[in-house]
Coordinates of C-alpha atoms in Angstrom, one line a residue:
Chain A
X164 CA 101.3 -48.9 42.2
X165 CA 103.2 -45.6 41.8
X166 CA 105.0 -45.7 45.1
X167 CA 106.2 -48.4 47.6
X168 CA 107.1 -48.0 51.1
X169 CA 110.6 -48.5 52.2
X170 CA 111.8 -48.6 55.6
X171 CA 114.8 -46.2 56.4
X172 CA 117.3 -45.5 59.4
X173 CA 116.3 -42.6 61.7
X174 CA 118.6 -40.3 63.3
X175 CA 118.0 -42.0 66.6
X176 CA 118.9 -45.4 65.1
X177 CA 122.1 -43.8 63.4
X178 CA 122.8 -42.4 66.9
X179 CA 122.5 -45.7 68.6
X180 CA 124.9 -47.4 66.3
X181 CA 127.4 -44.5 66.5
X182 CA 127.5 -44.5 70.2
X183 CA 128.2 -48.2 70.2
X184 CA 130.7 -47.9 67.8
X185 CA 132.3 -45.4 69.6
X186 CA 132.6 -47.2 72.9
X187 CA 134.1 -50.2 71.0
X188 CA 136.4 -47.9 69.3
X189 CA 137.6 -46.7 72.9
X190 CA 138.0 -50.2 74.1
X191 CA 140.5 -51.4 71.4
X192 CA 142.1 -47.7 71.8
X193 CA 141.7 -46.7 68.2
X194 CA 140.0 -43.3 67.7
X195 CA 137.7 -43.8 64.6
X196 CA 136.0 -41.7 62.1
X197 CA 132.3 -43.2 62.2
X198 CA 129.7 -42.6 59.5
X199 CA 126.1 -43.6 59.3
X200 CA 124.0 -43.3 56.2
X201 CA 120.6 -44.0 55.5
X202 CA 118.8 -46.3 52.9
X203 CA 119.4 -43.9 50.3
X204 CA 123.1 -43.8 50.8
X205 CA 122.9 -40.2 52.3
X206 CA 124.7 -39.3 55.4
X207 CA 122.8 -39.2 58.6
X208 CA 125.4 -39.0 61.4
X209 CA 129.0 -38.9 61.7
X210 CA 131.7 -38.4 64.3
X211 CA 135.4 -38.2 64.1
X212 CA 137.0 -38.9 67.4
X213 CA 139.9 -37.0 68.5
X214 CA 142.8 -38.4 66.8
X215 CA 141.3 -40.2 64.2
X216 CA 142.9 -39.9 60.5
X217 CA 141.7 -37.1 58.3
X218 CA 142.0 -39.0 55.2
X219 CA 139.8 -41.6 56.9
X220 CA 136.8 -39.2 56.8
X221 CA 135.9 -39.8 53.2
X222 CA 136.8 -43.6 53.5
X223 CA 134.3 -44.1 56.5
X224 CA 131.5 -42.3 54.7
X225 CA 132.3 -44.0 51.6
X226 CA 132.3 -47.6 53.3
X227 CA 128.9 -47.0 54.5
X228 CA 127.9 -45.6 51.2
X229 CA 129.0 -48.9 49.6
X230 CA 127.7 -51.2 52.4
X231 CA 124.1 -49.9 52.1
X232 CA 124.3 -49.3 48.1
X233 CA 125.5 -52.8 47.6
X234 CA 123.8 -54.4 50.6
X235 CA 126.7 -56.2 51.9
X236 CA 129.7 -55.5 54.2
X237 CA 132.6 -54.0 52.4
X238 CA 134.8 -56.9 53.6
X239 CA 133.2 -59.5 51.1
X240 CA 135.2 -58.4 48.1
X241 CA 138.4 -59.7 48.4
X242 CA 139.3 -62.0 45.6
X243 CA 136.6 -60.7 43.4
X244 CA 138.2 -57.3 43.1
X245 CA 141.6 -58.5 42.9
X246 CA 143.4 -59.0 39.6
X247 CA 141.7 -62.1 38.1
X248 CA 138.4 -61.5 40.1
X249 CA 135.2 -60.8 38.2
X250 CA 134.7 -57.3 39.7
X251 CA 138.2 -56.1 39.6
X252 CA 137.9 -52.5 38.9
X253 CA 134.7 -52.0 40.4
X254 CA 136.4 -49.6 43.4
X255 CA 136.6 -47.1 40.1
X256 CA 132.8 -47.0 40.1
X257 CA 130.7 -44.4 41.6
X258 CA 133.3 -41.7 40.9
X259 CA 135.7 -43.5 43.3
X260 CA 133.4 -43.8 46.1
X261 CA 132.9 -47.5 45.9
X262 CA 135.0 -48.9 48.7
X263 CA 136.0 -52.7 49.0
X264 CA 138.0 -52.4 52.2
X265 CA 136.6 -53.9 55.5
X266 CA 134.7 -51.4 57.9
X267 CA 131.5 -50.8 56.2
X268 CA 128.5 -53.0 57.5
X269 CA 124.8 -52.7 56.3
X270 CA 122.1 -52.3 59.0
X271 CA 119.3 -54.8 58.3
X272 CA 115.9 -54.7 59.8
X273 CA 113.2 -57.2 59.1
X274 CA 115.4 -58.5 56.2
X275 CA 115.9 -55.1 54.7
X276 CA 118.9 -52.8 54.3
X277 CA 117.8 -49.8 56.1
X278 CA 121.3 -47.9 56.1
X279 CA 124.9 -48.7 57.0
X280 CA 127.9 -47.9 59.4
X281 CA 131.2 -47.2 57.9
X282 CA 134.6 -46.8 60.2
X283 CA 138.1 -45.9 59.2
X284 CA 141.6 -45.2 61.0
X285 CA 142.2 -48.7 62.2
X286 CA 143.2 -51.9 60.5
X287 CA 140.4 -53.1 58.2
X288 CA 139.8 -55.7 60.8
X289 CA 139.5 -53.1 63.5
X290 CA 137.2 -51.0 61.4
X291 CA 134.7 -53.9 60.7
X292 CA 134.7 -54.9 64.3
X293 CA 133.8 -51.5 65.3
X294 CA 131.3 -50.7 62.5
X295 CA 129.8 -54.4 63.4
X296 CA 129.4 -53.1 67.1
X297 CA 127.4 -50.1 65.9
X298 CA 125.3 -52.4 63.7
X299 CA 124.5 -54.9 66.4
X300 CA 123.5 -52.3 68.8
X301 CA 120.7 -51.2 66.7
X302 CA 119.2 -54.7 66.4
X303 CA 119.9 -55.4 70.4
X304 CA 118.1 -51.7 71.0
X305 CA 115.2 -51.8 68.5
X306 CA 114.7 -55.6 67.7
X307 CA 115.5 -57.1 64.6
X308 CA 112.2 -56.0 63.1
X309 CA 112.0 -52.4 61.4
X310 CA 109.1 -50.6 63.1
X311 CA 107.2 -49.3 60.3
Chain B
X84 CA 160.6 -22.8 66.2
X85 CA 159.7 -25.6 63.9
X86 CA 156.2 -26.1 65.4
X87 CA 153.4 -24.0 66.8
X88 CA 150.5 -24.9 68.7
X89 CA 147.0 -24.3 67.4
X90 CA 143.8 -24.7 69.1
X91 CA 141.2 -26.7 67.3
X92 CA 137.8 -28.0 68.3
X93 CA 137.3 -31.3 69.9
X94 CA 134.6 -33.8 69.3
X95 CA 133.3 -32.9 72.8
X96 CA 133.3 -29.1 71.6
X97 CA 131.5 -30.1 68.4
X98 CA 128.7 -32.2 70.0
X99 CA 128.0 -29.2 72.4
X100 CA 127.5 -27.1 69.3
X101 CA 125.6 -29.7 67.6
X102 CA 123.2 -30.3 70.5
X103 CA 122.5 -26.8 70.8
X104 CA 121.8 -26.1 67.2
X105 CA 119.5 -29.4 67.3
X106 CA 117.4 -28.0 70.0
X107 CA 117.2 -24.6 68.3
X108 CA 115.9 -26.1 65.0
X109 CA 113.5 -28.2 66.9
X110 CA 112.1 -24.9 68.7
X111 CA 111.7 -23.3 65.1
X112 CA 110.2 -26.4 63.7
X113 CA 112.8 -26.8 61.0
X114 CA 114.8 -30.2 60.6
X115 CA 118.2 -29.2 59.8
X116 CA 121.4 -30.7 58.6
X117 CA 124.1 -29.7 60.9
X118 CA 127.7 -30.1 60.3
X119 CA 130.8 -29.0 62.5
X120 CA 134.3 -29.0 61.3
X121 CA 137.6 -28.3 63.1
X122 CA 140.4 -25.7 62.4
X123 CA 141.5 -28.0 59.5
X124 CA 138.2 -27.4 58.0
X125 CA 137.5 -31.4 58.1
X126 CA 134.5 -32.8 59.2
X127 CA 134.2 -33.7 63.1
X128 CA 130.3 -34.2 63.7
X129 CA 127.4 -34.2 61.7
X130 CA 123.6 -34.9 62.1
X131 CA 120.5 -34.8 59.7
X132 CA 117.6 -34.4 61.6
X133 CA 114.6 -36.6 60.2
X134 CA 113.0 -34.4 57.5
X135 CA 116.1 -32.4 56.6
X136 CA 116.7 -31.9 52.9
X137 CA 119.1 -34.3 51.2
X138 CA 120.5 -31.6 48.9
X139 CA 121.2 -29.6 52.2
X140 CA 123.8 -32.3 53.6
X141 CA 126.5 -31.1 51.0
X142 CA 125.3 -27.4 51.5
X143 CA 125.6 -27.5 55.5
X144 CA 129.1 -29.2 55.4
X145 CA 130.4 -26.6 52.8
X146 CA 129.1 -23.7 55.0
X147 CA 131.1 -24.9 57.8
X148 CA 134.1 -25.4 55.7
X149 CA 133.9 -22.1 54.4
X150 CA 133.2 -20.2 57.6
X151 CA 136.0 -22.0 59.3
X152 CA 138.4 -21.4 56.1
X153 CA 137.7 -17.7 55.7
X154 CA 137.0 -17.1 59.3
X155 CA 134.0 -15.2 58.9
X156 CA 130.4 -16.0 58.8
X157 CA 129.1 -17.1 55.4
X158 CA 126.5 -14.3 55.7
X159 CA 129.0 -11.6 55.2
X160 CA 129.6 -11.8 51.4
X161 CA 126.8 -10.2 49.9
X162 CA 127.8 -7.5 47.6
X163 CA 131.3 -8.6 47.7
X164 CA 130.3 -11.6 45.5
X165 CA 127.7 -10.1 43.5
X166 CA 128.9 -8.9 40.0
X167 CA 130.9 -5.8 40.5
X168 CA 132.0 -7.0 43.8
X169 CA 135.8 -7.6 44.4
X170 CA 135.1 -11.0 45.4
X171 CA 132.8 -12.1 42.4
X172 CA 133.4 -15.6 41.5
X173 CA 134.9 -16.9 44.8
X174 CA 132.0 -19.2 45.2
X175 CA 133.6 -21.2 42.1
X176 CA 136.5 -21.7 44.2
X177 CA 137.6 -24.8 46.3
X178 CA 136.0 -27.0 43.8
X179 CA 132.7 -25.3 44.2
X180 CA 132.7 -25.9 47.9
X181 CA 133.0 -22.2 48.8
X182 CA 129.4 -21.3 50.0
X183 CA 128.5 -17.6 50.3
X184 CA 125.0 -18.3 51.7
X185 CA 124.2 -17.6 55.4
X186 CA 124.3 -20.5 57.9
X187 CA 128.0 -21.0 58.4
X188 CA 129.3 -19.6 61.5
X189 CA 133.0 -19.9 63.0
X190 CA 133.6 -21.1 66.4
X191 CA 135.9 -18.6 68.0
X192 CA 138.0 -19.4 71.2
X193 CA 140.5 -16.6 72.7
X194 CA 140.4 -14.9 69.4
X195 CA 141.1 -17.7 67.3
X196 CA 138.7 -19.7 64.8
X197 CA 138.9 -23.2 66.1
X198 CA 136.3 -24.5 63.8
X199 CA 132.8 -23.7 62.6
X200 CA 129.2 -25.0 62.5
X201 CA 127.1 -25.0 59.2
X202 CA 123.3 -25.5 59.0
X203 CA 120.9 -26.0 55.9
X204 CA 117.5 -26.9 55.2
X205 CA 115.5 -23.6 56.3
X206 CA 115.8 -20.1 54.8
X207 CA 119.2 -18.4 55.4
X208 CA 118.4 -16.5 58.2
X209 CA 117.2 -19.7 59.9
X210 CA 120.2 -21.5 59.0
X211 CA 122.1 -18.8 60.6
X212 CA 120.2 -18.5 63.6
X213 CA 120.6 -22.4 64.1
X214 CA 124.2 -22.5 63.4
X215 CA 124.7 -19.3 65.7
X216 CA 123.1 -21.1 68.7
X217 CA 125.5 -24.1 68.2
X218 CA 128.4 -21.5 68.5
X219 CA 127.1 -19.7 71.3
X220 CA 126.7 -22.9 73.3
X221 CA 130.4 -23.8 72.9
X222 CA 131.5 -20.5 74.5
X223 CA 128.6 -20.5 77.0
X224 CA 129.6 -23.9 78.3
X225 CA 133.6 -23.9 78.0
X226 CA 134.2 -20.2 78.3
X227 CA 135.6 -17.7 75.7
X228 CA 139.0 -19.1 76.0
X229 CA 140.4 -22.0 74.3
X230 CA 141.8 -24.7 76.8
X231 CA 145.0 -25.6 75.4
Chain C
X252 CA 112.4 -45.8 66.7
X253 CA 115.4 -46.9 64.7
X254 CA 113.6 -46.9 61.3
X255 CA 110.7 -45.0 59.7
X256 CA 108.7 -45.8 56.7
X257 CA 109.1 -43.5 53.7
X258 CA 107.1 -43.9 50.4
X259 CA 109.2 -43.9 47.2
X260 CA 108.6 -43.8 43.5
X261 CA 108.3 -47.2 41.9
X262 CA 109.7 -47.8 38.2
X263 CA 106.0 -48.3 37.1
X264 CA 105.3 -44.8 38.6
X265 CA 108.3 -43.4 37.0
X266 CA 107.3 -44.7 33.7
X267 CA 103.8 -43.4 34.1
X268 CA 105.4 -39.9 34.5
X269 CA 107.8 -40.5 31.7
X270 CA 105.1 -41.7 29.1
X271 CA 102.9 -38.5 29.6
X272 CA 106.2 -36.1 29.5
X273 CA 107.0 -37.8 26.3
X274 CA 103.6 -37.4 24.9
X275 CA 103.7 -33.4 25.8
X276 CA 107.1 -33.2 24.5
X277 CA 105.9 -34.5 21.1
X278 CA 102.8 -32.3 21.2
X279 CA 104.9 -29.1 21.5
X280 CA 107.3 -30.6 19.1
X281 CA 110.3 -30.3 21.1
X282 CA 112.3 -33.7 21.7
X283 CA 113.3 -34.0 25.5
X284 CA 115.7 -35.6 27.8
X285 CA 113.3 -36.8 30.7
X286 CA 114.6 -38.1 33.7
X287 CA 113.0 -39.6 36.8
X288 CA 114.5 -40.0 40.2
X289 CA 113.1 -41.5 43.5
X290 CA 112.9 -40.2 46.9
X291 CA 116.6 -40.7 47.4
X292 CA 117.4 -38.6 44.4
X293 CA 118.6 -41.7 42.5
X294 CA 117.8 -42.4 38.7
X295 CA 115.1 -44.5 38.2
X296 CA 114.1 -44.0 34.6
X297 CA 115.3 -42.0 31.7
X298 CA 114.6 -41.5 28.0
X299 CA 116.3 -39.2 25.5
X300 CA 113.9 -38.6 22.7
X301 CA 115.8 -38.6 19.1
X302 CA 116.8 -35.0 18.4
X303 CA 117.2 -34.1 22.3
X304 CA 120.2 -32.2 23.2
X305 CA 123.3 -34.2 24.7
X306 CA 124.3 -31.7 26.9
X307 CA 120.8 -31.6 28.5
X308 CA 121.2 -35.2 29.5
X309 CA 122.9 -33.9 32.9
X310 CA 120.7 -30.8 33.0
X311 CA 117.6 -32.9 33.0
X312 CA 118.7 -35.6 35.4
X313 CA 119.9 -32.8 38.1
X314 CA 116.8 -31.1 37.7
X315 CA 115.0 -34.1 39.0
X316 CA 117.5 -34.4 41.6
X317 CA 117.3 -30.8 42.8
X318 CA 113.3 -30.8 42.9
X319 CA 113.6 -34.2 44.7
X320 CA 116.1 -33.0 47.0
X321 CA 114.9 -29.4 47.9
X322 CA 111.3 -30.6 47.4
X323 CA 110.3 -27.8 45.3
X324 CA 110.1 -27.1 41.7
X325 CA 113.3 -25.9 40.2
X326 CA 111.4 -22.8 38.8
X327 CA 111.0 -21.2 42.1
X328 CA 114.5 -20.0 42.7
X329 CA 114.6 -16.9 40.5
X330 CA 115.6 -13.7 42.6
X331 CA 116.7 -16.0 45.7
X332 CA 119.7 -17.1 43.6
X333 CA 120.3 -13.9 41.7
X334 CA 122.9 -11.4 42.9
X335 CA 121.3 -10.0 45.9
X336 CA 119.2 -12.8 46.6
X337 CA 120.0 -14.8 49.9
X338 CA 120.5 -18.1 48.1
X339 CA 123.2 -16.7 45.5
X340 CA 125.7 -19.3 44.7
X341 CA 123.5 -22.4 45.8
X342 CA 123.8 -23.6 42.3
X343 CA 127.4 -24.4 43.0
X344 CA 126.6 -26.9 45.8
X345 CA 126.3 -30.5 45.6
X346 CA 129.3 -30.7 43.2
X347 CA 127.5 -28.4 40.7
X348 CA 124.4 -30.6 40.5
X349 CA 122.0 -28.1 42.0
X350 CA 119.8 -26.8 39.1
X351 CA 117.8 -23.5 39.4
X352 CA 116.5 -23.6 35.9
X353 CA 112.8 -24.4 35.4
X354 CA 112.0 -28.2 34.5
X355 CA 112.6 -30.2 37.6
X356 CA 109.0 -31.0 39.4
X357 CA 108.4 -33.1 42.3
X358 CA 106.1 -35.9 42.5
X359 CA 104.0 -35.5 45.4
X360 CA 101.8 -38.4 47.0
X361 CA 100.0 -37.9 50.1
X362 CA 101.7 -34.8 50.9
X363 CA 105.2 -36.3 50.7
X364 CA 107.9 -36.1 47.9
X365 CA 108.5 -39.2 46.5
X366 CA 110.6 -38.4 43.5
X367 CA 111.1 -36.0 40.6
X368 CA 110.5 -35.5 37.2
X369 CA 113.4 -33.3 35.3
X370 CA 113.5 -32.3 31.6
X371 CA 115.7 -30.4 29.4
X372 CA 116.3 -29.3 25.9
X373 CA 113.4 -26.5 25.4
X374 CA 113.1 -23.1 27.0
X375 CA 112.8 -23.6 30.8
X376 CA 109.1 -22.9 30.4
X377 CA 108.8 -25.7 27.8
X378 CA 110.8 -28.0 30.1
X379 CA 108.7 -27.2 33.2
X380 CA 105.5 -27.8 31.1
X381 CA 106.8 -31.2 30.1
X382 CA 107.6 -32.3 33.4
X383 CA 104.7 -31.1 35.1
X384 CA 102.7 -33.2 32.6
X385 CA 104.6 -36.1 33.8
X386 CA 103.9 -35.4 37.5
X387 CA 100.2 -34.7 36.9
X388 CA 100.0 -38.2 35.2
X389 CA 101.3 -40.1 38.3
X390 CA 98.6 -38.3 40.4
X391 CA 95.8 -38.7 37.7
X392 CA 96.7 -42.5 37.3
X393 CA 97.3 -43.6 41.0
X394 CA 95.5 -41.0 42.9
X395 CA 96.9 -38.4 45.2
X396 CA 97.6 -40.7 47.9
X397 CA 100.6 -43.0 48.1
X398 CA 99.8 -46.6 48.2
X399 CA 101.9 -47.9 51.1
Chain D
X286 CA 133.6 -34.7 2.0
X287 CA 133.1 -32.7 5.0
X288 CA 130.4 -34.9 6.5
X289 CA 129.9 -38.6 6.9
X290 CA 126.8 -40.5 7.8
X291 CA 127.0 -42.5 11.0
X292 CA 124.4 -44.9 12.2
X293 CA 123.3 -44.6 15.8
X294 CA 120.7 -46.3 18.0
X295 CA 117.3 -44.6 18.2
X296 CA 115.2 -44.3 21.4
X297 CA 113.0 -47.1 20.0
X298 CA 115.8 -49.3 19.4
X299 CA 117.2 -48.6 22.8
X300 CA 113.8 -49.4 24.2
X301 CA 113.6 -52.7 22.3
X302 CA 116.8 -53.8 24.1
X303 CA 115.8 -52.4 27.4
X304 CA 112.4 -54.3 27.3
X305 CA 114.2 -57.7 26.5
X306 CA 116.9 -57.1 29.1
X307 CA 114.2 -56.4 31.7
X308 CA 112.2 -59.6 30.8
X309 CA 115.6 -61.5 31.2
X310 CA 116.2 -60.0 34.4
X311 CA 112.8 -61.1 35.7
X312 CA 113.1 -64.5 34.4
X313 CA 116.5 -65.0 36.5
X314 CA 115.0 -63.1 39.3
X315 CA 117.5 -60.2 39.5
X316 CA 116.2 -56.8 39.5
X317 CA 118.4 -54.8 37.4
X318 CA 120.0 -51.4 36.6
X319 CA 119.7 -51.4 32.7
X320 CA 121.4 -48.5 30.5
X321 CA 121.4 -47.9 26.9
X322 CA 123.9 -45.4 25.3
X323 CA 124.1 -44.4 21.7
X324 CA 127.3 -44.1 19.5
X325 CA 128.4 -41.0 21.2
X326 CA 128.2 -42.9 24.2
X327 CA 125.4 -40.8 25.7
X328 CA 122.4 -42.3 27.8
X329 CA 119.5 -42.7 25.4
X330 CA 117.4 -44.9 28.2
X331 CA 117.5 -46.3 31.5
X332 CA 115.5 -48.3 34.0
X333 CA 116.1 -49.4 37.5
X334 CA 114.0 -52.3 38.5
X335 CA 112.6 -52.0 41.9
X336 CA 115.1 -53.7 44.2
X337 CA 118.4 -53.1 41.9
X338 CA 121.1 -51.9 43.7
X339 CA 121.7 -47.9 44.1
X340 CA 125.6 -48.2 43.7
X341 CA 124.8 -50.2 40.5
X342 CA 123.2 -47.2 38.7
X343 CA 126.7 -45.7 37.9
X344 CA 128.2 -49.1 37.0
X345 CA 125.4 -50.0 34.4
X346 CA 125.7 -46.6 32.7
X347 CA 129.4 -46.9 32.8
X348 CA 129.4 -50.4 31.5
X349 CA 127.6 -49.3 28.5
X350 CA 129.8 -46.2 27.9
X351 CA 132.9 -48.5 27.9
X352 CA 131.2 -51.0 25.4
X353 CA 130.1 -48.4 23.0
X354 CA 133.1 -46.5 23.3
X355 CA 135.9 -49.2 23.0
X356 CA 133.4 -51.2 20.8
X357 CA 133.9 -54.5 22.7
X358 CA 131.8 -56.4 25.3
X359 CA 133.4 -55.4 29.0
X360 CA 133.9 -59.1 29.8
X361 CA 136.8 -59.1 27.3
X362 CA 139.6 -57.3 29.3
X363 CA 140.7 -59.9 32.0
X364 CA 144.4 -60.4 31.7
X365 CA 144.8 -57.4 29.7
X366 CA 143.9 -55.2 32.5
X367 CA 145.5 -57.2 35.3
X368 CA 149.0 -56.3 36.7
X369 CA 151.3 -57.3 33.8
X370 CA 148.7 -56.8 31.2
X371 CA 149.3 -54.4 28.3
X372 CA 146.3 -52.3 29.4
X373 CA 146.8 -52.2 33.1
X374 CA 145.3 -48.9 34.7
X375 CA 142.9 -48.3 31.8
X376 CA 140.1 -48.5 34.2
X377 CA 141.3 -45.3 35.5
X378 CA 140.9 -43.5 32.4
X379 CA 137.9 -41.4 31.4
X380 CA 137.4 -40.2 35.0
X381 CA 137.1 -43.6 36.4
X382 CA 134.3 -44.3 33.9
X383 CA 136.0 -47.1 32.0
X384 CA 134.5 -50.2 33.3
X385 CA 136.0 -53.6 32.7
X386 CA 133.6 -55.9 34.4
X387 CA 131.1 -58.2 32.3
X388 CA 127.8 -56.4 31.7
X389 CA 128.5 -54.0 28.9
X390 CA 127.6 -55.4 25.3
X391 CA 127.6 -53.4 22.2
X392 CA 124.8 -53.2 19.7
X393 CA 126.3 -53.8 16.2
X394 CA 124.2 -53.1 13.0
X395 CA 125.7 -53.7 9.8
X396 CA 129.3 -54.4 11.3
X397 CA 129.1 -51.2 13.2
X398 CA 128.7 -50.4 16.8
X399 CA 125.6 -48.0 17.0
X400 CA 125.5 -48.1 20.8
X401 CA 125.5 -50.4 23.9
X402 CA 123.7 -51.8 26.8
X403 CA 124.9 -52.0 30.3
X404 CA 123.5 -54.1 33.3
X405 CA 124.5 -54.2 36.9
X406 CA 123.2 -55.5 40.2
X407 CA 123.8 -59.5 39.8
X408 CA 127.2 -61.3 39.3
X409 CA 129.1 -60.3 36.2
X410 CA 127.7 -63.4 34.2
X411 CA 124.3 -62.4 35.0
X412 CA 124.9 -58.8 34.0
X413 CA 126.3 -60.1 30.8
X414 CA 123.6 -62.1 30.0
X415 CA 120.9 -59.8 30.8
X416 CA 122.6 -57.2 28.6
X417 CA 123.2 -59.6 25.9
X418 CA 119.4 -60.4 25.7
X419 CA 118.9 -56.7 25.2
X420 CA 121.5 -56.7 22.3
X421 CA 119.9 -59.8 20.6
X422 CA 116.5 -58.3 20.8
X423 CA 117.7 -55.2 18.7
X424 CA 119.1 -57.4 16.0
X425 CA 116.2 -59.9 15.9
X426 CA 113.7 -57.1 15.8
X427 CA 115.0 -54.8 13.3
X428 CA 117.5 -57.1 11.5
X429 CA 121.4 -57.2 11.4
X430 CA 121.5 -53.9 9.1
X431 CA 121.2 -50.6 10.2
X432 CA 118.3 -48.6 8.6
X433 CA 120.0 -45.4 7.5

């Protein structure tokens, strides 16, 4: 076969995630940069809440990039990327875009990564919490299966 | 005085622009990348409509960057940046981010540039049309004066 | 809908293109860099024939990147990107990766761009000829419809 | 003498490595990005198996780049590049391309590094195993001596 069919997040799906993440950020009182990428790691939707850090724009986008590309929350790396870990230095890859800080969470539909949400401005646990709420909203709204 | 107050686009303002630009893109049947930046040239809001070109993400963002930074629509450069023009080569500046293609339009409030809208995927006139509708919506919705 | 299904080139499809391009390059006696990307503009397969230019590696990859992202052969730009053209300066976009030199050709299946082939080392018409042979082979081998 | 003759991997040699690495990746059930570079550290052949991670394209290429350039498997660095080690920070060199994660293995012929194989998507030991099988295949197929 010359082609295969792959599911990817729509703008509608991305906005569902973005809106839920934004609500959560408001709840915890931390204005965030919220980025959503598709299955090709390309930006679909973005919002910088008033007061979010400017240097966190890049970080939010690249957390989403990393979570979608490596198909794992960016919170997983920990020891693996510290000195002594087998992936120490991976955060230099991809032109410095590989983020190993919590706050990037893949969107999974029907067992396949279709995109990711990345958040930045708060502490890493806050960023991961907010991004996670975005991801949950997609599954809650559209169901766990990708509509193909 | 050690500080001065500068008006800048809010996320609410950016979304007003984005929504109006998106409606116009749907009207003309061209899915667009739509980027909105603030007075510091930093991304505030972004949407890639389903079907918009992936290589136009960067272009939309950088049209907005250029329009806000140089405080002029990106459609103005023309002869000035061609060989023989006084600004020839300016599009190599800012790490290649300076875009001299139509489709970036500043948002002006009370005579001050507070941000910009950048669009890409269509022809340059289409991109400029769509970005322009976004900018108009801000003025129509909030009035010509920046609320400080 | 939160997701949509998009067809993308497989490694098998990419290799079909690469093999046909390589045969053509041998026929015309010009060793080539041949790159194939998927629908997300990411590298799928690459070969540098012995004797191909080293500085053409990047060019071949970025011709494929551009053809898939802007969904057009890179031979189309011509006057549009020359001084006086409406897209003058677009080749500075995407971090300098936007190639407006012939030799990038999209792979279309069932009316959808599923990837692209980019070639470099020869003259632009030679590069376009070789890339085109790669693209034709995909359609000839697998039919004009994407098998989803 | 104004010149000297240096052995370098051919495309045929690269493909022998790539095919063997790919077979090994299939055996262990991990789709890989497999990159092969020549003695000048430049890409010769590349394949992304369907399902391999997109963020591992760059990593595979740069593991091969590093293994060929520093003439050692990328698994050797360990303590040397951790804080306190004599080469701490080397992974920031070469524009961030210097990879100190296992999975890059030089191809040696007649005592000379003629290129390297880099793999990424699995764990570092898996990546090193797969790359190693590619390197072994070159020696097994063509003998330990470079044919000049």
